[in-house]
mmCIF file of C-alpha atoms in Angstrom:
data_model
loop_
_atom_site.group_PDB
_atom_site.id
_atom_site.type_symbol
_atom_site.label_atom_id
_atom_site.label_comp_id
_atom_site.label_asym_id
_atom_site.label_seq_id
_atom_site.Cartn_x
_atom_site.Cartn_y
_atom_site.Cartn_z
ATOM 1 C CA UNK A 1 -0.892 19.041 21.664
ATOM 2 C CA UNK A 2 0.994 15.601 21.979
ATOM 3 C CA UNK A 3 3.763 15.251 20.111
ATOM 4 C CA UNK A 4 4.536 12.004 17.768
ATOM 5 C CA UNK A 5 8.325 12.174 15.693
ATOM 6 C CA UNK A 6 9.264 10.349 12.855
ATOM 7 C CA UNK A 7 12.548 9.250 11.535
ATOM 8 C CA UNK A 8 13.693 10.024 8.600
ATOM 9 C CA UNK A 9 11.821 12.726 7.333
ATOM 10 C CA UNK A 10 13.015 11.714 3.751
ATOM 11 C CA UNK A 11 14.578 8.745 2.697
ATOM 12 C CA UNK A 12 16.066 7.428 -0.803
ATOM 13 C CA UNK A 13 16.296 3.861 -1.375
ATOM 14 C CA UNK A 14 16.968 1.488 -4.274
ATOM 15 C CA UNK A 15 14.423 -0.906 -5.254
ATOM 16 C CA UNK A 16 14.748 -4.478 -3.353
ATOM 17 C CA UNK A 17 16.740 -2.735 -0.651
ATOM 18 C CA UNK A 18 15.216 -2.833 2.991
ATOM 19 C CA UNK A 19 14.440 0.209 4.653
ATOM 20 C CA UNK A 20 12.744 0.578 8.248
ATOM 21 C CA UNK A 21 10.656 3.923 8.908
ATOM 22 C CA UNK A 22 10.136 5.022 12.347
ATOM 23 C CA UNK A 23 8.407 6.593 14.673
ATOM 24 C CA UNK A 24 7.930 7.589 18.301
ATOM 25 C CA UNK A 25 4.617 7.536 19.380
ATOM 26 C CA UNK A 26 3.375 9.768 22.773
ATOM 27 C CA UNK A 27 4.420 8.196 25.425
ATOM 28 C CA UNK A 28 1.174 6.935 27.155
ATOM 29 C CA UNK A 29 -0.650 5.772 23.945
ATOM 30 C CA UNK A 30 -1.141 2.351 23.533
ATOM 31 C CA UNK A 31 -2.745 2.248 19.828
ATOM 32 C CA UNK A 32 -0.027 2.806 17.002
ATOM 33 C CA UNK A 33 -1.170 3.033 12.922
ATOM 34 C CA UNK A 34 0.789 3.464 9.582
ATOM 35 C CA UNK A 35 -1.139 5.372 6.911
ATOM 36 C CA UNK A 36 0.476 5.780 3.494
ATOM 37 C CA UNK A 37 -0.662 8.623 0.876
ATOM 38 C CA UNK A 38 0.823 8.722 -2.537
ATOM 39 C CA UNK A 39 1.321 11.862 -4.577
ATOM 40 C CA UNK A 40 -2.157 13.355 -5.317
ATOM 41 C CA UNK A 41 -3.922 10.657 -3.449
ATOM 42 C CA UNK A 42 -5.856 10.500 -0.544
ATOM 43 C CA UNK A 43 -4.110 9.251 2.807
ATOM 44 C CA UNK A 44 -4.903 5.552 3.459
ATOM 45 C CA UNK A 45 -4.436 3.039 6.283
ATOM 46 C CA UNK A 46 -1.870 0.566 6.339
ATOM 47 C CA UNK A 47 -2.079 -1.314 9.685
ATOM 48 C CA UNK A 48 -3.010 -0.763 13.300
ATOM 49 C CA UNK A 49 -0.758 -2.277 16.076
ATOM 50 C CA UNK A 50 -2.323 -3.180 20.090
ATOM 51 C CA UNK A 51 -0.564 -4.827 23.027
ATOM 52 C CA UNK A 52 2.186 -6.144 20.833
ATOM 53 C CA UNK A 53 0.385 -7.489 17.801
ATOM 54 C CA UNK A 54 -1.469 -6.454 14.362
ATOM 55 C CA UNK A 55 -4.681 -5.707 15.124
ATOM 56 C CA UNK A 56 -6.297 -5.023 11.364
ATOM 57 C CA UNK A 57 -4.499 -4.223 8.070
ATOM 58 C CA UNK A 58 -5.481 -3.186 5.007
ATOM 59 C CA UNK A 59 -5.071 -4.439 1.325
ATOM 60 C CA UNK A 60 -1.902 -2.391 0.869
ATOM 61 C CA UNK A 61 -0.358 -3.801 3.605
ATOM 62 C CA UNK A 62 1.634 -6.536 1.520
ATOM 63 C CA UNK A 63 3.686 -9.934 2.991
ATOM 64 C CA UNK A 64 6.346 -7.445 2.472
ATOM 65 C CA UNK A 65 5.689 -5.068 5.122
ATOM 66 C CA UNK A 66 6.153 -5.724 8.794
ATOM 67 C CA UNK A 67 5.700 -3.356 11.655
ATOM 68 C CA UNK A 68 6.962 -3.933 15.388
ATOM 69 C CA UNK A 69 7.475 -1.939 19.090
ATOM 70 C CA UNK A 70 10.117 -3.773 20.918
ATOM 71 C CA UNK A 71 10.152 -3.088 24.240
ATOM 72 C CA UNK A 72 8.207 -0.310 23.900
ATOM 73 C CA UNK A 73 11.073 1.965 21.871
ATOM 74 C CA UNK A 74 9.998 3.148 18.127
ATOM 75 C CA UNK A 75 7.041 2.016 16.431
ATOM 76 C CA UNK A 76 8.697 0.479 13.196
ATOM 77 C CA UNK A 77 7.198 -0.093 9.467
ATOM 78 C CA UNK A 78 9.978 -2.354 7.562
ATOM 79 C CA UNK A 79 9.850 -2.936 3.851
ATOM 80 C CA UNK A 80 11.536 -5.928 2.188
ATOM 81 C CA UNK A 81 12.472 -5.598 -0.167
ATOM 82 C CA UNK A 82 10.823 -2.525 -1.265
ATOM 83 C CA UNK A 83 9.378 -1.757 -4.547
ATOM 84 C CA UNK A 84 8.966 1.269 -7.217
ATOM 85 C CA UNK A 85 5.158 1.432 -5.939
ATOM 86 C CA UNK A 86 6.715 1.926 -2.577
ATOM 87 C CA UNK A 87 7.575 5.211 -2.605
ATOM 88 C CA UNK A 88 4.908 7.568 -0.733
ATOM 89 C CA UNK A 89 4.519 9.588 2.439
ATOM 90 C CA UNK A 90 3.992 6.903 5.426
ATOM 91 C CA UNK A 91 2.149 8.603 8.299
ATOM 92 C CA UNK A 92 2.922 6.972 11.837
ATOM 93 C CA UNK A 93 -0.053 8.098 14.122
ATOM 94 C CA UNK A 94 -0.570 6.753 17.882
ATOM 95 C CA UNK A 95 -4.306 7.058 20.272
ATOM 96 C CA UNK A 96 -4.269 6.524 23.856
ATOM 97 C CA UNK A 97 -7.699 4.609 23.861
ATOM 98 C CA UNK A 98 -7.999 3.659 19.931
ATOM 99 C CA UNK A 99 -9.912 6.602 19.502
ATOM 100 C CA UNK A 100 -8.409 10.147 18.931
ATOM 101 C CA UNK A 101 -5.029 10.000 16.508
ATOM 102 C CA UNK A 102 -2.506 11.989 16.348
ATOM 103 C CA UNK A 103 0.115 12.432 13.929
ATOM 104 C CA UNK A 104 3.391 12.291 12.934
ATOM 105 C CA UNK A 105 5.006 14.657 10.394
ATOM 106 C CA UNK A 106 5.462 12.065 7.841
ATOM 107 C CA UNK A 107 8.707 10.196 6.469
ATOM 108 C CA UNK A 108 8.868 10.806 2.632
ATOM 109 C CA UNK A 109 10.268 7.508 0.720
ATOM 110 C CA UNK A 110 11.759 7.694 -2.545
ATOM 111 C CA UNK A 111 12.068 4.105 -3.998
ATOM 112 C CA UNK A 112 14.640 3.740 -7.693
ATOM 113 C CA UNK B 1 -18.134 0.722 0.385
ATOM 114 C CA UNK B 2 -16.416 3.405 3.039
ATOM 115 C CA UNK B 3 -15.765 6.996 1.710
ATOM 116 C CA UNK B 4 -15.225 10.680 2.263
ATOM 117 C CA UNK B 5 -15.746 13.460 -0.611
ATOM 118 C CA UNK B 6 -14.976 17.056 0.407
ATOM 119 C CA UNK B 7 -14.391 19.998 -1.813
ATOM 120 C CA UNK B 8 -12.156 20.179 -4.327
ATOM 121 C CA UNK B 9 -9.530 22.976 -3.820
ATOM 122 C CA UNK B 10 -7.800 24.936 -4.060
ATOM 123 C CA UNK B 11 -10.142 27.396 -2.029
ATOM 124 C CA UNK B 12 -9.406 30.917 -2.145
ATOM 125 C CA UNK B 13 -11.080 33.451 0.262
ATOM 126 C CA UNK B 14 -10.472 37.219 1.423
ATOM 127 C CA UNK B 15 -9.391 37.757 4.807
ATOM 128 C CA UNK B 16 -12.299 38.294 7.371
ATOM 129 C CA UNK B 17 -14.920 36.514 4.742
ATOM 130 C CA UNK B 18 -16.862 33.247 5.811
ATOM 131 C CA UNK B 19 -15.603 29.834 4.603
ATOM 132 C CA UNK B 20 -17.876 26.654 4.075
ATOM 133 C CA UNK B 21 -15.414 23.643 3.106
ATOM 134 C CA UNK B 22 -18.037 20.486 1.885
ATOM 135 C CA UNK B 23 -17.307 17.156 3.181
ATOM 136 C CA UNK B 24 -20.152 14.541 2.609
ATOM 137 C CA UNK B 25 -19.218 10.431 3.618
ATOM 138 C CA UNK B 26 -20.390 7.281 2.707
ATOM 139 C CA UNK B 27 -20.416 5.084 5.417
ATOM 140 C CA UNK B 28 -21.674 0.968 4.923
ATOM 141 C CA UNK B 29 -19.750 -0.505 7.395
ATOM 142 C CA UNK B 30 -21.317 1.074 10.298
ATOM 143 C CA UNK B 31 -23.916 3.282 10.952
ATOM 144 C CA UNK B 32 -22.657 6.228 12.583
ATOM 145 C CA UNK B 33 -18.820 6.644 12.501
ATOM 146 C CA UNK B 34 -17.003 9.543 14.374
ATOM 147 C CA UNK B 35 -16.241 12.196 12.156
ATOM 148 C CA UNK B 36 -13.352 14.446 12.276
ATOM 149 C CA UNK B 37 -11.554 17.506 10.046
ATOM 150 C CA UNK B 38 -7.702 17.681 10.524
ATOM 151 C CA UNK B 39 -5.331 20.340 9.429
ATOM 152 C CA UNK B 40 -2.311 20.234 8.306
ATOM 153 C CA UNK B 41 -0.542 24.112 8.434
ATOM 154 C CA UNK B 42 2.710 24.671 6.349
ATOM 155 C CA UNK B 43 5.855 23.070 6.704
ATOM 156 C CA UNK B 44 4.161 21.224 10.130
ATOM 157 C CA UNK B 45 2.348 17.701 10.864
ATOM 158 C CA UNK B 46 -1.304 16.904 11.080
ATOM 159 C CA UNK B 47 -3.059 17.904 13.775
ATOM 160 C CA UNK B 48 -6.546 17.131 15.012
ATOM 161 C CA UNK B 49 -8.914 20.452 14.266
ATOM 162 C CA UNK B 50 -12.285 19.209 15.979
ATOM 163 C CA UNK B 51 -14.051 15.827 16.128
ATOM 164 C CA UNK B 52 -17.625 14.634 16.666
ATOM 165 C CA UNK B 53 -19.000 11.110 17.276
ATOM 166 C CA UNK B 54 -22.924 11.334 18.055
ATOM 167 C CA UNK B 55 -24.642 11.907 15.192
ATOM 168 C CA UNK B 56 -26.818 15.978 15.224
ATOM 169 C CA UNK B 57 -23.845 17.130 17.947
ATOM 170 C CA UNK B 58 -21.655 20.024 16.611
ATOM 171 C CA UNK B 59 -18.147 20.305 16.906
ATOM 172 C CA UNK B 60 -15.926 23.525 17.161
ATOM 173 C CA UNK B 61 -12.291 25.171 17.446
ATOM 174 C CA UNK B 62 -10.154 27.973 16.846
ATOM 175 C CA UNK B 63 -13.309 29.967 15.378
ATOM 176 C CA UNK B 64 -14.209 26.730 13.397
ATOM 177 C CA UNK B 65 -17.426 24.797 13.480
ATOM 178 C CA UNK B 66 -19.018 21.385 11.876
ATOM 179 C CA UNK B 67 -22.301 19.586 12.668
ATOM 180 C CA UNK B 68 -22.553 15.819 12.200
ATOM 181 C CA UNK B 69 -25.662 15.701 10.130
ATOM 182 C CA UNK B 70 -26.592 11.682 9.845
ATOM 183 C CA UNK B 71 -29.705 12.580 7.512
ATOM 184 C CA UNK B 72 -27.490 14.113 4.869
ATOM 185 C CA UNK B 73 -24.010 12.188 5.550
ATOM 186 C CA UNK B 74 -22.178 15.387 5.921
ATOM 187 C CA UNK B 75 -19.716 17.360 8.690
ATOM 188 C CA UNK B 76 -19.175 20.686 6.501
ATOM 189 C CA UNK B 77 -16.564 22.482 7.960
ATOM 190 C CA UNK B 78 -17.387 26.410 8.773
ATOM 191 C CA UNK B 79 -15.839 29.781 9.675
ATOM 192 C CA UNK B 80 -17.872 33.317 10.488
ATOM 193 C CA UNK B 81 -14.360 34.954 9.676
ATOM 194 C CA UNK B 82 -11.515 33.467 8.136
ATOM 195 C CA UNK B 83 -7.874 34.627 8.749
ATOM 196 C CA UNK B 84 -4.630 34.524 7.018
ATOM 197 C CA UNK B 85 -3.219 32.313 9.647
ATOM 198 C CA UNK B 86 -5.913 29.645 8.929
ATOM 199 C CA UNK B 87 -4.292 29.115 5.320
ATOM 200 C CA UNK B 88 -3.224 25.415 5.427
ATOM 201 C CA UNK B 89 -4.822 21.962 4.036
ATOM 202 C CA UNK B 90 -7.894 20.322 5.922
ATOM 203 C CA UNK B 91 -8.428 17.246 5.390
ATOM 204 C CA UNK B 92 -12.156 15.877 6.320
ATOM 205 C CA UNK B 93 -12.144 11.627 8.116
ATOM 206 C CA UNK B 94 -14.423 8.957 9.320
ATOM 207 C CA UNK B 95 -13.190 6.449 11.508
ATOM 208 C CA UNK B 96 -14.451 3.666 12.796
ATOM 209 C CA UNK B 97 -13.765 2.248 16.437
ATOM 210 C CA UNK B 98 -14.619 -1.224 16.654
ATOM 211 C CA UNK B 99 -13.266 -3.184 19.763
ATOM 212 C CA UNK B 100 -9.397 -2.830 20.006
ATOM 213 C CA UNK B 101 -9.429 -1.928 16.457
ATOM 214 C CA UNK B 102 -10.083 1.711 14.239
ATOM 215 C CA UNK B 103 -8.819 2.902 10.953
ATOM 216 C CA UNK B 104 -9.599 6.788 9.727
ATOM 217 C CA UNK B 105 -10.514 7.125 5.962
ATOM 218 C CA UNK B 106 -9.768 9.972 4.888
ATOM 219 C CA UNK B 107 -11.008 12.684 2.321
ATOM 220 C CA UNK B 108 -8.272 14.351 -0.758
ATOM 221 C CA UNK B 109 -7.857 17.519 1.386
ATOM 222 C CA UNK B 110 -8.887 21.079 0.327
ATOM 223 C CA UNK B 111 -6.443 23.803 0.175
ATOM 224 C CA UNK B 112 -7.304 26.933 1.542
ATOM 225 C CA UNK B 113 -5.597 30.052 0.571
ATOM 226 C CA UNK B 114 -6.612 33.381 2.916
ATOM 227 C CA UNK B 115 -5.710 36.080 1.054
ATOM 228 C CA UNK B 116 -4.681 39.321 3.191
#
């Protein structure tokens, strides 16, 4: 089935640092999301991204986060500065028509 | 509000046995989402399993079946005949499509061990 890669698949950070997650969606789908599921928790949505802009977030989506596609290259989730509640799994999905998601592998982010 | 509650695992089973995995939503911010079970095998990504949206349809792959039952709020997830290949994580979702706009909510996941 299609194919969506993220980069890193781990990543250690210190607390305040920045750190940018990525991900390459297929290449035809035009919907891009960012879940995040702590340890033992369920998977939840973080924000949904449409013809350039944030479409809905959620509550865990703080003023810290930010997500972007220039020019149509990664999908990006930035944190900054990033925080000991940070750390988590972050799931990049992406849907042709805002339907159907598919998934990345997941980038695993350590926060000290 | 918006949930998913599936079975708790882990879920162990006997090669060649049947499997029922629960999955039961609440759903308040629309009335009939599209449901959907995922899977996630070892050591690989999440990967779509089946999906239904209309509401008394039933959904099925790789020897897997679950029927969108809007009377009950539940999408069980079922197997005649399990295998040990099908040992992995599934992971039970509602989503909602709205516009230009959909989110999945997802259920804990249930472990499923296939024992040879």
């Amino acid at each position: 089935g299609p194919k969506v890669l993220q980069i890193p698949s781990h990543q250690i950070i210190d607390m305040g640092q920045m750190v940018t997650l990525n991900c390459d969606p297929v290449s035809n789908h035009l919907y891009f999301y960012w879940y995040k599921q702590i340890l033992g928790q369920q998977m939840e949505f973080l924000v949904n991204f449409y013809n350039g802009k944030v479409m809905e977030k959620s509550k865990l989506f703080k003023d810290q986060f930010s997500v972007e596609r220039p020019d149509g290259s990664y999908f990006t989730l930035k944190i900054q500065p990033t925080a000991l509640e940070d750390s988590a799994v972050y799931f990049c999905a992406s849907s042709f028509l805002g339907d159907t998601q598919y998934f990345g592998p997941g980038t695993r982010l350590l926060v000290l | 509000g918006d949930s998913v509650t599936q079975t708790e695992g882990p879920v162990t089973v006997s090669e060649s046995e049947s499997l029922i995995i629960n999955c039961t939503y609440s759903a308040t911010s629309i009335a009939y989402p599209n449901l959907f079970w995922y899977v996630r095998y070892p050591g690989e990504g999440l990967q779509l399993l089946l999906k239904v949206i209309t509401a008394g349809q039933k959904g099925s792959s790789r020897g897997f079946e679950a029927t969108y039952n809007k009377e009950t709020t539940s999408f069980h997830l079922q197997k005649a005949s399990v295998q040990e290949s099908d040992s992995a994580v599934y992971y039970c979702a509602l989503a909602f499509i709205t516009g230009n706009t959909g989110k999945l909510i997802f259920g804990l996941g249930t472990t499923l061990q296939v024992q040879p």
